[in-house]
CSV table of C-alpha atoms in Angstrom, one decimal:
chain,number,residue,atom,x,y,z
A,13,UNK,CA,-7.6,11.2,-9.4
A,14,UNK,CA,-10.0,9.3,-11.3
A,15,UNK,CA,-8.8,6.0,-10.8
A,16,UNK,CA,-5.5,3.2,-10.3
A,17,UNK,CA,-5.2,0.9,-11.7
A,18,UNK,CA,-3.2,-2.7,-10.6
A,19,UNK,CA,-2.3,-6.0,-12.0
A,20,UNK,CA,-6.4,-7.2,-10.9
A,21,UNK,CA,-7.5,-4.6,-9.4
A,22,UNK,CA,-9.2,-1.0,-10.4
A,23,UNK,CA,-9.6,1.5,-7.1
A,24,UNK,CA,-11.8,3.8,-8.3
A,25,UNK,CA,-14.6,6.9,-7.7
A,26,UNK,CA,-17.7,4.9,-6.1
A,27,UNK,CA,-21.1,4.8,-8.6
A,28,UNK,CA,-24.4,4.0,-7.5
A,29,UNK,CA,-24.1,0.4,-8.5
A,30,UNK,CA,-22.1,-0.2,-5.9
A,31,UNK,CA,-24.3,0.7,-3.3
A,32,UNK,CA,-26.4,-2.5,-2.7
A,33,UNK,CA,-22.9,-4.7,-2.8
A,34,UNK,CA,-21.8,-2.2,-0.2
A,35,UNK,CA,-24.5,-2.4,1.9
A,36,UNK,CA,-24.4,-6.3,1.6
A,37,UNK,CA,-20.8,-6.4,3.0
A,38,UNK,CA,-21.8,-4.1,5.7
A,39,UNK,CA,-25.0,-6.1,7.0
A,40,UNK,CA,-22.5,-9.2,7.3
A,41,UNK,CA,-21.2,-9.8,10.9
A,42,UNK,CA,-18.1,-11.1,9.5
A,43,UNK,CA,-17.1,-8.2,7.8
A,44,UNK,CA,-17.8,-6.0,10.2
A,45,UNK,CA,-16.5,-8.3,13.5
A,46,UNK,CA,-13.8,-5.5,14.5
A,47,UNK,CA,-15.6,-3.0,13.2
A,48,UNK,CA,-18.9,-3.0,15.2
A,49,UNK,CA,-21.9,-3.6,14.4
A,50,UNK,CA,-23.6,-4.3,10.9
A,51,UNK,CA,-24.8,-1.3,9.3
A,52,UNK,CA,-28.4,-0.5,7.9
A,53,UNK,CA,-28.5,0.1,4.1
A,54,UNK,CA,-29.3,4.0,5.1
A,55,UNK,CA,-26.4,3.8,7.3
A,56,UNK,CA,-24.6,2.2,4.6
A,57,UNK,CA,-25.4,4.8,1.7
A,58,UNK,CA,-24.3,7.8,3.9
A,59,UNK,CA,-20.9,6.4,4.5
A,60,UNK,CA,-20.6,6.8,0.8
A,61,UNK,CA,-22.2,10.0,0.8
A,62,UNK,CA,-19.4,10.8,2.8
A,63,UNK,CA,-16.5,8.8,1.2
A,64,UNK,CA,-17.6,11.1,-1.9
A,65,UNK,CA,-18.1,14.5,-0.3
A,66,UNK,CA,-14.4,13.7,1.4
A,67,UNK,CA,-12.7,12.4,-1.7
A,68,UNK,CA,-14.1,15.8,-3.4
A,69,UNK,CA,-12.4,18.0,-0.8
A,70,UNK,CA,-8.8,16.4,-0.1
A,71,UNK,CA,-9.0,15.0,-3.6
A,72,UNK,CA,-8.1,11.2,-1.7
A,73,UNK,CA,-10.0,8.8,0.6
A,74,UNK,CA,-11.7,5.4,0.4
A,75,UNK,CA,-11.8,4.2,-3.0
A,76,UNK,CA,-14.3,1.5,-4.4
A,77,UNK,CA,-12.2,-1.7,-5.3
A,78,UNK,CA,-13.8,-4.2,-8.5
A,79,UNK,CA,-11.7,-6.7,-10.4
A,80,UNK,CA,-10.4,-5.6,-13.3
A,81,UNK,CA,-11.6,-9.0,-15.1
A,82,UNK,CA,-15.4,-9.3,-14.0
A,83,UNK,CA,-15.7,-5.2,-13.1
A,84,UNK,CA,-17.1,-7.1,-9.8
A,85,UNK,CA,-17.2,-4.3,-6.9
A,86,UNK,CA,-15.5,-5.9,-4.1
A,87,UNK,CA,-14.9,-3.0,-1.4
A,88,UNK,CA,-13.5,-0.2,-0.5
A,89,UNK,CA,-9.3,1.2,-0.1
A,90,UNK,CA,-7.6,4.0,0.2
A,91,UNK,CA,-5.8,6.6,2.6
A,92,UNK,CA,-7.5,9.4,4.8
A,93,UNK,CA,-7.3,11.0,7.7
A,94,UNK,CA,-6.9,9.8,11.1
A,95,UNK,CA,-10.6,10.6,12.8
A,96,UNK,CA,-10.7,13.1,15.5
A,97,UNK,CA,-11.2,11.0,18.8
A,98,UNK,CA,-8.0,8.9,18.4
A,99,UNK,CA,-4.9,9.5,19.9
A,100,UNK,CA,-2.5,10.6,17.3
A,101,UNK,CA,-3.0,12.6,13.5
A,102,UNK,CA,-2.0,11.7,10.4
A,103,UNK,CA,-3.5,10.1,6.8
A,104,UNK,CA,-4.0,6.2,7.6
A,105,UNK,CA,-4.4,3.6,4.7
A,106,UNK,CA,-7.4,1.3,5.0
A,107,UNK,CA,-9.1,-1.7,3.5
A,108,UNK,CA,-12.2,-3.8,3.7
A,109,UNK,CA,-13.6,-6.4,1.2
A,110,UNK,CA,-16.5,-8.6,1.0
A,111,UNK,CA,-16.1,-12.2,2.5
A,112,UNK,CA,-15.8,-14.3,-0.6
A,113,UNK,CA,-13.1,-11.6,-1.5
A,114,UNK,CA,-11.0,-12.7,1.2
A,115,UNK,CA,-7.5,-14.7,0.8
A,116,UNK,CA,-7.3,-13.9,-2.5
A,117,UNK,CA,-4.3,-10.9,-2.1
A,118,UNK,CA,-6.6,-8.5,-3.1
A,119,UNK,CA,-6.5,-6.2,0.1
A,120,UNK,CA,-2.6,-6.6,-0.3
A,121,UNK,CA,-2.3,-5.4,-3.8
A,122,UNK,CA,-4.8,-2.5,-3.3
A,123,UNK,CA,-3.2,-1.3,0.0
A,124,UNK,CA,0.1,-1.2,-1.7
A,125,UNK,CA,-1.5,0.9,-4.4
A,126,UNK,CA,-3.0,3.1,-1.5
A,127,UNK,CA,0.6,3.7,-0.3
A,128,UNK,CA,1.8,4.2,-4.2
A,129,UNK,CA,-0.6,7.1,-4.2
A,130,UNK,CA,0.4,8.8,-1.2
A,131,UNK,CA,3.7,8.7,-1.0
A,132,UNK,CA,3.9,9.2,-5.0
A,133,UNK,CA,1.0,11.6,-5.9
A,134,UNK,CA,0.2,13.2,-2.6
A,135,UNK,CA,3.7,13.1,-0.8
A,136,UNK,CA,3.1,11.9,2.2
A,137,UNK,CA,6.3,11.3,4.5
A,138,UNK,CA,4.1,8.7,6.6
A,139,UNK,CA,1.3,6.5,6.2
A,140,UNK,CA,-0.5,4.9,9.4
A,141,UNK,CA,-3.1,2.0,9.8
A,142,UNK,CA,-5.3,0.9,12.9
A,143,UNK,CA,-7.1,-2.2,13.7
A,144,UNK,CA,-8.4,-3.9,16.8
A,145,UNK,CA,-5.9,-6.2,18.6
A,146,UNK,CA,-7.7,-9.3,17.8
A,147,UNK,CA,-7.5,-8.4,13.8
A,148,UNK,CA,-5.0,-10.6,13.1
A,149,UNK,CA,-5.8,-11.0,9.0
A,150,UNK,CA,-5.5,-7.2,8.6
A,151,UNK,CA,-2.4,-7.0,10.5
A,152,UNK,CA,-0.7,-9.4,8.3
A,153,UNK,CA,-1.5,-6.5,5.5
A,154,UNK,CA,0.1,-4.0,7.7
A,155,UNK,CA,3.7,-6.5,7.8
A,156,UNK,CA,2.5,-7.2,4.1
A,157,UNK,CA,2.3,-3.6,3.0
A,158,UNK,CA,6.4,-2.9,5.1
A,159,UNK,CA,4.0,-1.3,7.9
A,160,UNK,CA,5.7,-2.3,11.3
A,161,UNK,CA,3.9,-2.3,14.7
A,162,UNK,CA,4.4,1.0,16.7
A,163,UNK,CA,3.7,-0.7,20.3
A,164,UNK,CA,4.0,2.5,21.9
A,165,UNK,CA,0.9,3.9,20.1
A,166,UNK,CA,-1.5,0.9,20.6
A,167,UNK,CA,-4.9,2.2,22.4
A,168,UNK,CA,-8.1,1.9,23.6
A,169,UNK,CA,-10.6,3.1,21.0
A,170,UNK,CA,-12.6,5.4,23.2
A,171,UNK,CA,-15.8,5.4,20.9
A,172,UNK,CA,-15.5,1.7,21.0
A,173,UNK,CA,-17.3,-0.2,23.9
A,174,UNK,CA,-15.7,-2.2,26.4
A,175,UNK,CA,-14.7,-5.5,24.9
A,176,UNK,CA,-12.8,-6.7,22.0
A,177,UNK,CA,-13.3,-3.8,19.6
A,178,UNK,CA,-11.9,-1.6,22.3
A,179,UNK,CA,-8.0,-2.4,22.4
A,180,UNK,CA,-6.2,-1.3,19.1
A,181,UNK,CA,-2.9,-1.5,17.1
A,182,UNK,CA,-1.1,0.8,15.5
A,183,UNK,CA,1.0,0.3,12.3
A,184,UNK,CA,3.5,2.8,10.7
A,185,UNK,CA,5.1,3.0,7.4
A,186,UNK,CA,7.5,6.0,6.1
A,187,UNK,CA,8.6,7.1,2.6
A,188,UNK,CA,11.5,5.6,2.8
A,189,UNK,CA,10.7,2.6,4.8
A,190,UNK,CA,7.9,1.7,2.3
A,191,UNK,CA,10.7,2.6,-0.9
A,192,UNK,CA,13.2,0.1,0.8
A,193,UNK,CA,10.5,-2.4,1.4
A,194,UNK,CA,9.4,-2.5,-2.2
A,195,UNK,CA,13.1,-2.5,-3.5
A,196,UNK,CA,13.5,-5.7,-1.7
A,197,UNK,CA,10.0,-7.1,-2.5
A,198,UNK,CA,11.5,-6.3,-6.4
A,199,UNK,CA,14.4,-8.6,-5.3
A,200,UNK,CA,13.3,-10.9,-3.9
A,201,UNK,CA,10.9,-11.6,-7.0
A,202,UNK,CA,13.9,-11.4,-9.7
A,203,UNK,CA,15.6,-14.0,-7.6
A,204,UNK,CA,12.8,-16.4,-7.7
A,205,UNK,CA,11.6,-15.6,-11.4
């Protein structure tokens, strides 16, 4: 899969320009408040390394995300597997965008294309998401996306350390729960078009 396309949005293969944005949006303590700490840039350019080398093998994994308009690089989407250490298994959608990227739907549109993908191209029967408790802006993607809140599989991130990067949410989504969520979004647009 080379690429998807949205109505603003292209999720595509990373290149090498990308790499200093990247690294930008991981040295900035906003972005990375429930992630942990910033990264370096070497830090930074071996977690594309590894997006690639990932995205190669499974053929699916963290897209880069530019606007379609400027080509601007923006961050990162896309579905992979649930790591090791936590809890549960499965493929988890995911998102992160640089600051002045924020509020503008953009994690929205390109987590719904995410879900497209799996449950269309790769045929997925469930797609999970994690963030910490106090992540409040992605969790509204999560409701966003027809993801619900699966109390009974929130946990304490056991490679975080103690504080608020510790407690964590889990959201779920099925095949069918995501196709009835998007036959009502379709709705609920004609109605108000």
């Amino acid at each position: 899969m080379s690429e998807i396309r949205t109505e603003r949005l292209v999720l595509r293969r990373w290149r090498d320009s990308d790499l200093g944005p990247w690294a930008e949006m991981n040295a900035d303590p906003r972005v990375r408040e429930h992630l942990g700490p910033p990264l370096t840039r070497e830090q930074s350019d071996a977690s594309v390394a590894r997006f690639l080398r990932d995205f190669d093998r499974r053929g699916h994994g963290w897209w880069a995300v530019e606007v379609r308009a400027t080509g601007e690089f923006v961050g990162f989407a896309g579905l992979d597997r649930v790591e090791e250490h936590l809890p549960f298994s499965g493929v988890e959608a995911g998102w992160r965008l640089a600051r002045h990227a924020w509020g503008r739907g953009y994690a929205t549109e390109a987590a719904r294309a995410a879900l497209d993908h799996g449950f269309g191209a790769l045929g997925l029967a469930e797609v999970l998401a994690v963030t910490t408790a106090a992540n409040h802006r992605s969790q509204a993607v999560m409701s966003r996306i027809g993801m619900t809140r699966d109390p009974g599989g929130d946990f304490d991130d056991p490679e975080a350390p103690e504080g608020p990067l510790r407690p964590n949410v889990l959201y779920r989504v099925t095949r069918g729960g995501y196709a009835r969520h998007r036959a009502r979004e379709a709705a609920e647009r004609g109605r108000t078009s």
